[in-house]
mmCIF file of C-alpha atoms in Angstrom:
data_model
loop_
_atom_site.group_PDB
_atom_site.id
_atom_site.type_symbol
_atom_site.label_atom_id
_atom_site.label_comp_id
_atom_site.label_asym_id
_atom_site.label_seq_id
_atom_site.Cartn_x
_atom_site.Cartn_y
_atom_site.Cartn_z
ATOM 1 C CA MET A 1 -2.559 -7.940 -9.205
ATOM 2 C CA LYS A 2 -3.645 -11.432 -8.138
ATOM 3 C CA LEU A 3 -1.859 -13.220 -5.296
ATOM 4 C CA LYS A 4 -0.752 -15.950 -7.733
ATOM 5 C CA ASN A 5 1.049 -13.322 -9.806
ATOM 6 C CA HIS A 6 2.753 -11.981 -6.670
ATOM 7 C CA PHE A 7 4.210 -15.421 -5.968
ATOM 8 C CA HIS A 8 5.358 -15.687 -9.577
ATOM 9 C CA LEU A 9 7.094 -12.305 -9.347
ATOM 10 C CA ILE A 10 8.772 -13.224 -6.064
ATOM 11 C CA ARG A 11 10.051 -16.461 -7.596
ATOM 12 C CA GLU A 12 11.424 -14.714 -10.686
ATOM 13 C CA PHE A 13 13.068 -11.935 -8.676
ATOM 14 C CA THR A 14 14.579 -14.492 -6.292
ATOM 15 C CA ILE A 15 16.123 -16.557 -9.096
ATOM 16 C CA ASN A 16 17.415 -13.439 -10.824
ATOM 17 C CA ASN A 17 18.923 -12.039 -7.600
ATOM 18 C CA PHE A 18 20.700 -15.305 -6.857
ATOM 19 C CA LYS A 19 22.165 -15.498 -10.371
ATOM 20 C CA LEU A 20 23.275 -11.846 -10.358
ATOM 21 C CA LYS A 21 25.046 -12.280 -7.031
ATOM 22 C CA TYR A 22 27.615 -14.611 -8.619
ATOM 23 C CA LYS A 23 27.414 -13.368 -12.219
ATOM 24 C CA ASN A 24 31.040 -12.206 -12.554
ATOM 25 C CA SER A 25 32.590 -14.866 -10.325
ATOM 26 C CA SER A 26 34.797 -17.551 -11.862
ATOM 27 C CA VAL A 27 33.732 -20.127 -9.257
ATOM 28 C CA ALA A 28 30.161 -18.826 -9.092
ATOM 29 C CA TYR A 29 28.028 -20.625 -6.499
ATOM 30 C CA LEU A 30 31.056 -22.158 -4.778
ATOM 31 C CA TRP A 31 31.557 -18.844 -2.988
ATOM 32 C CA SER A 32 28.285 -19.379 -1.132
ATOM 33 C CA ILE A 33 29.912 -22.470 0.405
ATOM 34 C CA LEU A 34 33.496 -21.222 0.665
ATOM 35 C CA THR A 35 32.630 -18.074 2.636
ATOM 36 C CA PRO A 36 31.363 -19.794 5.815
ATOM 37 C CA LEU A 37 34.101 -22.439 5.577
ATOM 38 C CA LEU A 38 36.833 -19.789 5.422
ATOM 39 C CA MET A 39 35.255 -17.991 8.386
ATOM 40 C CA LEU A 40 35.037 -21.296 10.246
ATOM 41 C CA ALA A 41 38.716 -22.097 9.640
ATOM 42 C CA THR A 42 39.867 -18.645 10.762
ATOM 43 C CA LEU A 43 37.736 -18.471 13.904
ATOM 44 C CA TYR A 44 38.487 -22.075 14.864
ATOM 45 C CA ILE A 45 42.251 -21.502 14.663
ATOM 46 C CA VAL A 46 42.070 -18.288 16.698
ATOM 47 C CA PHE A 47 39.595 -19.282 19.399
ATOM 48 C CA SER A 48 40.012 -23.054 19.725
ATOM 49 C CA ILE A 49 43.687 -23.659 18.934
ATOM 50 C CA ILE A 50 45.319 -20.383 20.002
ATOM 51 C CA MET A 51 42.976 -19.142 22.753
ATOM 52 C CA LYS A 52 42.018 -22.673 23.894
ATOM 53 C CA LEU A 53 38.283 -21.989 24.094
ATOM 54 C CA ASP A 54 36.752 -25.226 25.379
ATOM 55 C CA VAL A 55 33.359 -25.855 23.767
ATOM 56 C CA PRO A 56 32.139 -29.382 22.873
ATOM 57 C CA HIS A 57 31.956 -29.961 19.101
ATOM 58 C CA TYR A 58 33.293 -26.451 18.553
ATOM 59 C CA GLN A 59 33.554 -26.843 14.768
ATOM 60 C CA LEU A 60 29.812 -27.464 14.483
ATOM 61 C CA PHE A 61 29.051 -24.927 17.214
ATOM 62 C CA LEU A 62 30.864 -22.269 15.183
ATOM 63 C CA LEU A 63 29.489 -23.312 11.818
ATOM 64 C CA ILE A 64 25.796 -23.075 12.705
ATOM 65 C CA GLY A 65 26.388 -19.659 14.270
ATOM 66 C CA ILE A 66 28.252 -18.454 11.172
ATOM 67 C CA ILE A 67 25.549 -19.765 8.819
ATOM 68 C CA PHE A 68 22.729 -18.038 10.710
ATOM 69 C CA TRP A 69 24.711 -14.817 11.107
ATOM 70 C CA ASN A 70 25.766 -14.673 7.449
ATOM 71 C CA PHE A 71 22.144 -15.036 6.400
ATOM 72 C CA LEU A 72 21.030 -12.116 8.567
ATOM 73 C CA SER A 73 23.971 -9.966 7.498
ATOM 74 C CA GLU A 74 23.653 -10.662 3.763
ATOM 75 C CA ALA A 75 19.854 -10.572 3.587
ATOM 76 C CA THR A 76 19.428 -7.310 5.489
ATOM 77 C CA THR A 77 22.236 -5.581 3.589
ATOM 78 C CA THR A 78 20.981 -6.546 0.131
ATOM 79 C CA SER A 79 17.319 -5.995 1.025
ATOM 80 C CA MET A 80 18.067 -2.509 2.313
ATOM 81 C CA ASN A 81 19.210 -1.528 -1.179
ATOM 82 C CA SER A 82 16.643 -3.621 -3.058
ATOM 83 C CA LEU A 83 14.181 -0.798 -3.747
ATOM 84 C CA LEU A 84 16.926 1.380 -5.215
ATOM 85 C CA ALA A 85 18.343 -1.520 -7.219
ATOM 86 C CA HIS A 86 14.929 -2.118 -8.800
ATOM 87 C CA GLY A 87 13.913 1.544 -8.925
ATOM 88 C CA ASN A 88 13.255 1.638 -12.666
ATOM 89 C CA ILE A 89 11.037 -1.439 -12.541
ATOM 90 C CA ILE A 90 9.119 -0.109 -9.520
ATOM 91 C CA LYS A 91 8.405 3.168 -11.337
ATOM 92 C CA LYS A 92 7.297 1.483 -14.569
ATOM 93 C CA MET A 93 5.353 -1.542 -13.307
ATOM 94 C CA ASN A 94 2.368 -1.755 -11.009
ATOM 95 C CA PHE A 95 3.187 -4.410 -8.414
ATOM 96 C CA PRO A 96 3.580 -4.476 -4.605
ATOM 97 C CA ASN A 97 6.936 -3.058 -3.518
ATOM 98 C CA TYR A 98 7.342 -5.731 -0.860
ATOM 99 C CA VAL A 99 7.988 -8.259 -3.639
ATOM 100 C CA VAL A 100 11.565 -7.025 -4.177
ATOM 101 C CA VAL A 101 12.349 -7.127 -0.439
ATOM 102 C CA VAL A 102 10.941 -10.625 0.028
ATOM 103 C CA SER A 103 12.781 -11.929 -3.045
ATOM 104 C CA SER A 104 16.041 -10.377 -1.859
ATOM 105 C CA CYS A 105 15.719 -12.200 1.468
ATOM 106 C CA LEU A 106 14.758 -15.430 -0.285
ATOM 107 C CA SER A 107 17.854 -15.387 -2.502
ATOM 108 C CA SER A 108 19.980 -15.164 0.664
ATOM 109 C CA PHE A 109 17.860 -17.933 2.196
ATOM 110 C CA VAL A 110 18.858 -20.210 -0.704
ATOM 111 C CA THR A 111 22.485 -19.622 0.288
ATOM 112 C CA LEU A 112 21.588 -20.516 3.884
ATOM 113 C CA LEU A 113 20.100 -23.830 2.734
ATOM 114 C CA LEU A 114 23.214 -24.635 0.676
ATOM 115 C CA ASN A 115 25.372 -23.922 3.713
ATOM 116 C CA LEU A 116 23.255 -26.215 5.879
ATOM 117 C CA ILE A 117 24.142 -29.081 3.539
ATOM 118 C CA ILE A 118 27.782 -28.465 4.488
ATOM 119 C CA PHE A 119 26.795 -28.437 8.159
ATOM 120 C CA PHE A 120 25.133 -31.844 7.867
ATOM 121 C CA LEU A 121 28.196 -33.221 6.068
ATOM 122 C CA PHE A 122 30.290 -31.974 8.985
ATOM 123 C CA THR A 123 28.058 -33.849 11.446
ATOM 124 C CA LEU A 124 29.058 -37.040 9.612
ATOM 125 C CA ILE A 125 32.748 -36.102 9.537
ATOM 126 C CA PHE A 126 32.835 -35.337 13.273
ATOM 127 C CA ASN A 127 30.530 -38.240 14.169
ATOM 128 C CA VAL A 128 27.731 -36.163 15.690
ATOM 129 C CA LYS A 129 24.508 -38.100 15.287
ATOM 130 C CA LEU A 130 21.258 -36.271 14.671
ATOM 131 C CA THR A 131 18.308 -37.262 16.843
ATOM 132 C CA ALA A 132 14.574 -37.089 16.178
ATOM 133 C CA ILE A 133 14.363 -33.584 17.663
ATOM 134 C CA ALA A 134 16.362 -32.274 14.666
ATOM 135 C CA ILE A 135 13.171 -32.615 12.628
ATOM 136 C CA ILE A 136 11.968 -29.280 14.048
ATOM 137 C CA LEU A 137 14.862 -27.388 12.415
ATOM 138 C CA PRO A 138 12.587 -26.079 9.594
ATOM 139 C CA PHE A 139 10.490 -24.371 12.271
ATOM 140 C CA TYR A 140 13.558 -22.425 13.438
ATOM 141 C CA LEU A 141 14.499 -21.600 9.866
ATOM 142 C CA ILE A 142 11.044 -20.115 9.303
ATOM 143 C CA GLU A 143 11.402 -18.087 12.508
ATOM 144 C CA LEU A 144 14.811 -16.875 11.367
ATOM 145 C CA PHE A 145 13.428 -15.910 7.959
ATOM 146 C CA ILE A 146 10.506 -13.881 9.314
ATOM 147 C CA LEU A 147 12.811 -12.165 11.827
ATOM 148 C CA VAL A 148 15.248 -11.164 9.073
ATOM 149 C CA LEU A 149 12.414 -10.172 6.734
ATOM 150 C CA GLY A 150 10.926 -7.928 9.419
ATOM 151 C CA ILE A 151 14.276 -6.175 9.932
ATOM 152 C CA SER A 152 14.680 -5.899 6.151
ATOM 153 C CA PHE A 153 11.304 -4.178 5.808
ATOM 154 C CA PHE A 154 12.387 -1.507 8.291
ATOM 155 C CA LEU A 155 15.757 -0.972 6.589
ATOM 156 C CA SER A 156 14.432 -0.902 3.018
ATOM 157 C CA ALA A 157 11.680 1.560 3.988
ATOM 158 C CA PHE A 158 14.163 3.971 5.573
ATOM 159 C CA TYR A 159 16.979 3.684 3.042
ATOM 160 C CA PRO A 160 15.587 5.518 -0.045
ATOM 161 C CA LYS A 161 15.367 8.773 1.940
ATOM 162 C CA PHE A 162 18.201 8.161 4.403
ATOM 163 C CA ARG A 163 21.166 6.829 2.406
ATOM 164 C CA ASP A 164 23.615 7.068 5.327
ATOM 165 C CA LEU A 165 21.748 4.125 6.831
ATOM 166 C CA SER A 166 24.026 1.724 4.932
ATOM 167 C CA HIS A 167 27.077 2.981 6.857
ATOM 168 C CA ILE A 168 25.226 2.858 10.168
ATOM 169 C CA TRP A 169 23.984 -0.665 9.473
ATOM 170 C CA THR A 170 27.482 -1.865 8.567
ATOM 171 C CA PHE A 171 28.697 -0.598 11.947
ATOM 172 C CA LEU A 172 25.754 -2.192 13.783
ATOM 173 C CA LEU A 173 26.453 -5.519 12.079
ATOM 174 C CA LEU A 174 30.059 -5.365 13.277
ATOM 175 C CA ILE A 175 28.868 -4.847 16.844
ATOM 176 C CA GLY A 176 26.146 -7.461 16.407
ATOM 177 C CA PHE A 177 28.639 -10.138 15.406
ATOM 178 C CA TRP A 178 30.464 -9.809 18.723
ATOM 179 C CA VAL A 179 27.392 -9.474 20.950
ATOM 180 C CA THR A 180 25.783 -12.567 19.427
ATOM 181 C CA PRO A 181 26.977 -15.988 20.705
ATOM 182 C CA ILE A 182 28.584 -17.059 17.443
ATOM 183 C CA ILE A 183 32.100 -17.645 18.762
ATOM 184 C CA TYR A 184 31.368 -18.170 22.454
ATOM 185 C CA LYS A 185 28.634 -19.610 24.654
ATOM 186 C CA GLU A 186 26.206 -17.204 26.294
ATOM 187 C CA THR A 187 27.154 -18.715 29.665
ATOM 188 C CA ILE A 188 30.194 -16.411 29.791
ATOM 189 C CA VAL A 189 27.866 -13.402 29.995
ATOM 190 C CA PRO A 190 27.442 -12.214 33.624
ATOM 191 C CA GLU A 191 24.132 -13.377 35.083
ATOM 192 C CA LYS A 192 22.883 -9.843 35.770
ATOM 193 C CA TYR A 193 23.190 -8.960 32.065
ATOM 194 C CA LEU A 194 21.982 -12.255 30.595
ATOM 195 C CA LYS A 195 18.277 -11.378 30.418
ATOM 196 C CA TYR A 196 19.117 -8.247 28.424
ATOM 197 C CA TYR A 197 21.605 -10.136 26.293
ATOM 198 C CA MET A 198 18.976 -12.704 25.324
ATOM 199 C CA LEU A 199 16.680 -10.001 23.966
ATOM 200 C CA ASN A 200 18.773 -10.619 20.863
ATOM 201 C CA GLN A 201 16.452 -12.986 18.991
ATOM 202 C CA LEU A 202 19.209 -14.228 16.717
ATOM 203 C CA ALA A 203 21.067 -15.382 19.833
ATOM 204 C CA ARG A 204 17.994 -17.370 20.889
ATOM 205 C CA LEU A 205 17.620 -18.964 17.458
ATOM 206 C CA ILE A 206 21.300 -19.900 17.211
ATOM 207 C CA ASN A 207 21.306 -21.406 20.706
ATOM 208 C CA GLU A 208 18.152 -23.428 20.126
ATOM 209 C CA ALA A 209 19.395 -24.658 16.732
ATOM 210 C CA ARG A 210 22.627 -25.815 18.396
ATOM 211 C CA ASP A 211 20.634 -27.539 21.115
ATOM 212 C CA ILE A 212 18.560 -29.627 18.711
ATOM 213 C CA LEU A 213 21.299 -30.356 16.161
ATOM 214 C CA ILE A 214 24.465 -30.766 18.235
ATOM 215 C CA TYR A 215 23.626 -31.232 21.911
ATOM 216 C CA HIS A 216 20.333 -33.146 21.537
ATOM 217 C CA TYR A 217 18.468 -30.919 23.951
ATOM 218 C CA THR A 218 14.747 -30.316 23.494
ATOM 219 C CA PRO A 219 13.781 -26.656 24.044
ATOM 220 C CA THR A 220 10.884 -25.954 26.363
ATOM 221 C CA LEU A 221 7.527 -24.776 25.065
ATOM 222 C CA LYS A 222 8.143 -21.450 26.819
ATOM 223 C CA GLN A 223 11.439 -20.964 24.947
ATOM 224 C CA VAL A 224 9.800 -21.766 21.624
ATOM 225 C CA LEU A 225 6.806 -19.478 22.182
ATOM 226 C CA ILE A 226 8.862 -16.502 23.377
ATOM 227 C CA THR A 227 11.099 -16.664 20.315
ATOM 228 C CA LEU A 228 8.165 -17.192 17.938
ATOM 229 C CA ILE A 229 6.079 -14.330 19.348
ATOM 230 C CA ILE A 230 8.939 -11.827 19.224
ATOM 231 C CA CYS A 231 9.963 -12.842 15.684
ATOM 232 C CA VAL A 232 6.370 -12.517 14.448
ATOM 233 C CA LEU A 233 6.011 -9.159 16.219
ATOM 234 C CA ILE A 234 9.178 -7.783 14.577
ATOM 235 C CA PHE A 235 7.960 -9.031 11.197
ATOM 236 C CA ALA A 236 4.487 -7.508 11.640
ATOM 237 C CA LEU A 237 5.833 -4.126 12.760
ATOM 238 C CA GLY A 238 8.347 -4.091 9.905
ATOM 239 C CA PHE A 239 5.716 -4.946 7.303
ATOM 240 C CA LEU A 240 3.239 -2.356 8.617
ATOM 241 C CA PHE A 241 5.935 0.322 8.623
ATOM 242 C CA PHE A 242 6.934 -0.648 5.078
ATOM 243 C CA ARG A 243 3.324 -0.399 3.873
ATOM 244 C CA LYS A 244 2.950 3.000 5.519
ATOM 245 C CA LYS A 245 6.029 4.314 3.705
ATOM 246 C CA SER A 246 5.407 2.586 0.344
ATOM 247 C CA PRO A 247 3.281 5.377 -1.239
ATOM 248 C CA TYR A 248 6.348 7.644 -1.091
ATOM 249 C CA PHE A 249 8.920 5.234 -2.552
ATOM 250 C CA ALA A 250 8.453 6.242 -6.195
ATOM 251 C CA GLU A 251 9.345 9.883 -5.503
ATOM 252 C CA GLU A 252 12.252 8.965 -3.198
ATOM 253 C CA LEU A 253 13.941 6.513 -5.577
#
């Protein structure tokens, strides 16, 4: 199959996945916007109003963390099951299996982009001005996408043979939500544990996105390179593992 046809397949699968996600919903695509807003309202009431957590521009601080986290959570969960969901097509058609994983992540990425529109509207509401450094946001979004895609390759390769993985991953996501600085700043983590804590690449991406969008801080070249290298490494390892396992998918599905 030619590379051009691969891109066409990815596009078609992505559109179809996005439509199917809201097929039986009365408010359809509005849920992609309502979900992070409902999370924002709940967490803001609990941690800012009740617990008095003092973080500048906490509404925006929370929202960008929620948007990034929801993308990782949704994309990895749906991608993990993507081979099984398209099992009949995979068995009947001759095309690269990675197409269904990439398209699954891309459909969640569309939701991320819709949610970012809400974030930018909130910057106007709360009078937070964007500076020139915000122009590098697409770079962080690409890093986030390849990180999530790398994780998704691992999960989708394991899942056809190890179905209990879905329960394990649900539990790991629950833990991950609380050990990622979505609700709180990483500065509350004890210094001796911080270097281990920041091995979490999503934490790095969320922090750096907040810096450029909310706090107008320019990340250092070292920060950017460390995050980029690790994200690319996770993607490469995930893709290689997926390719190694792909000859066995047809018999496992």
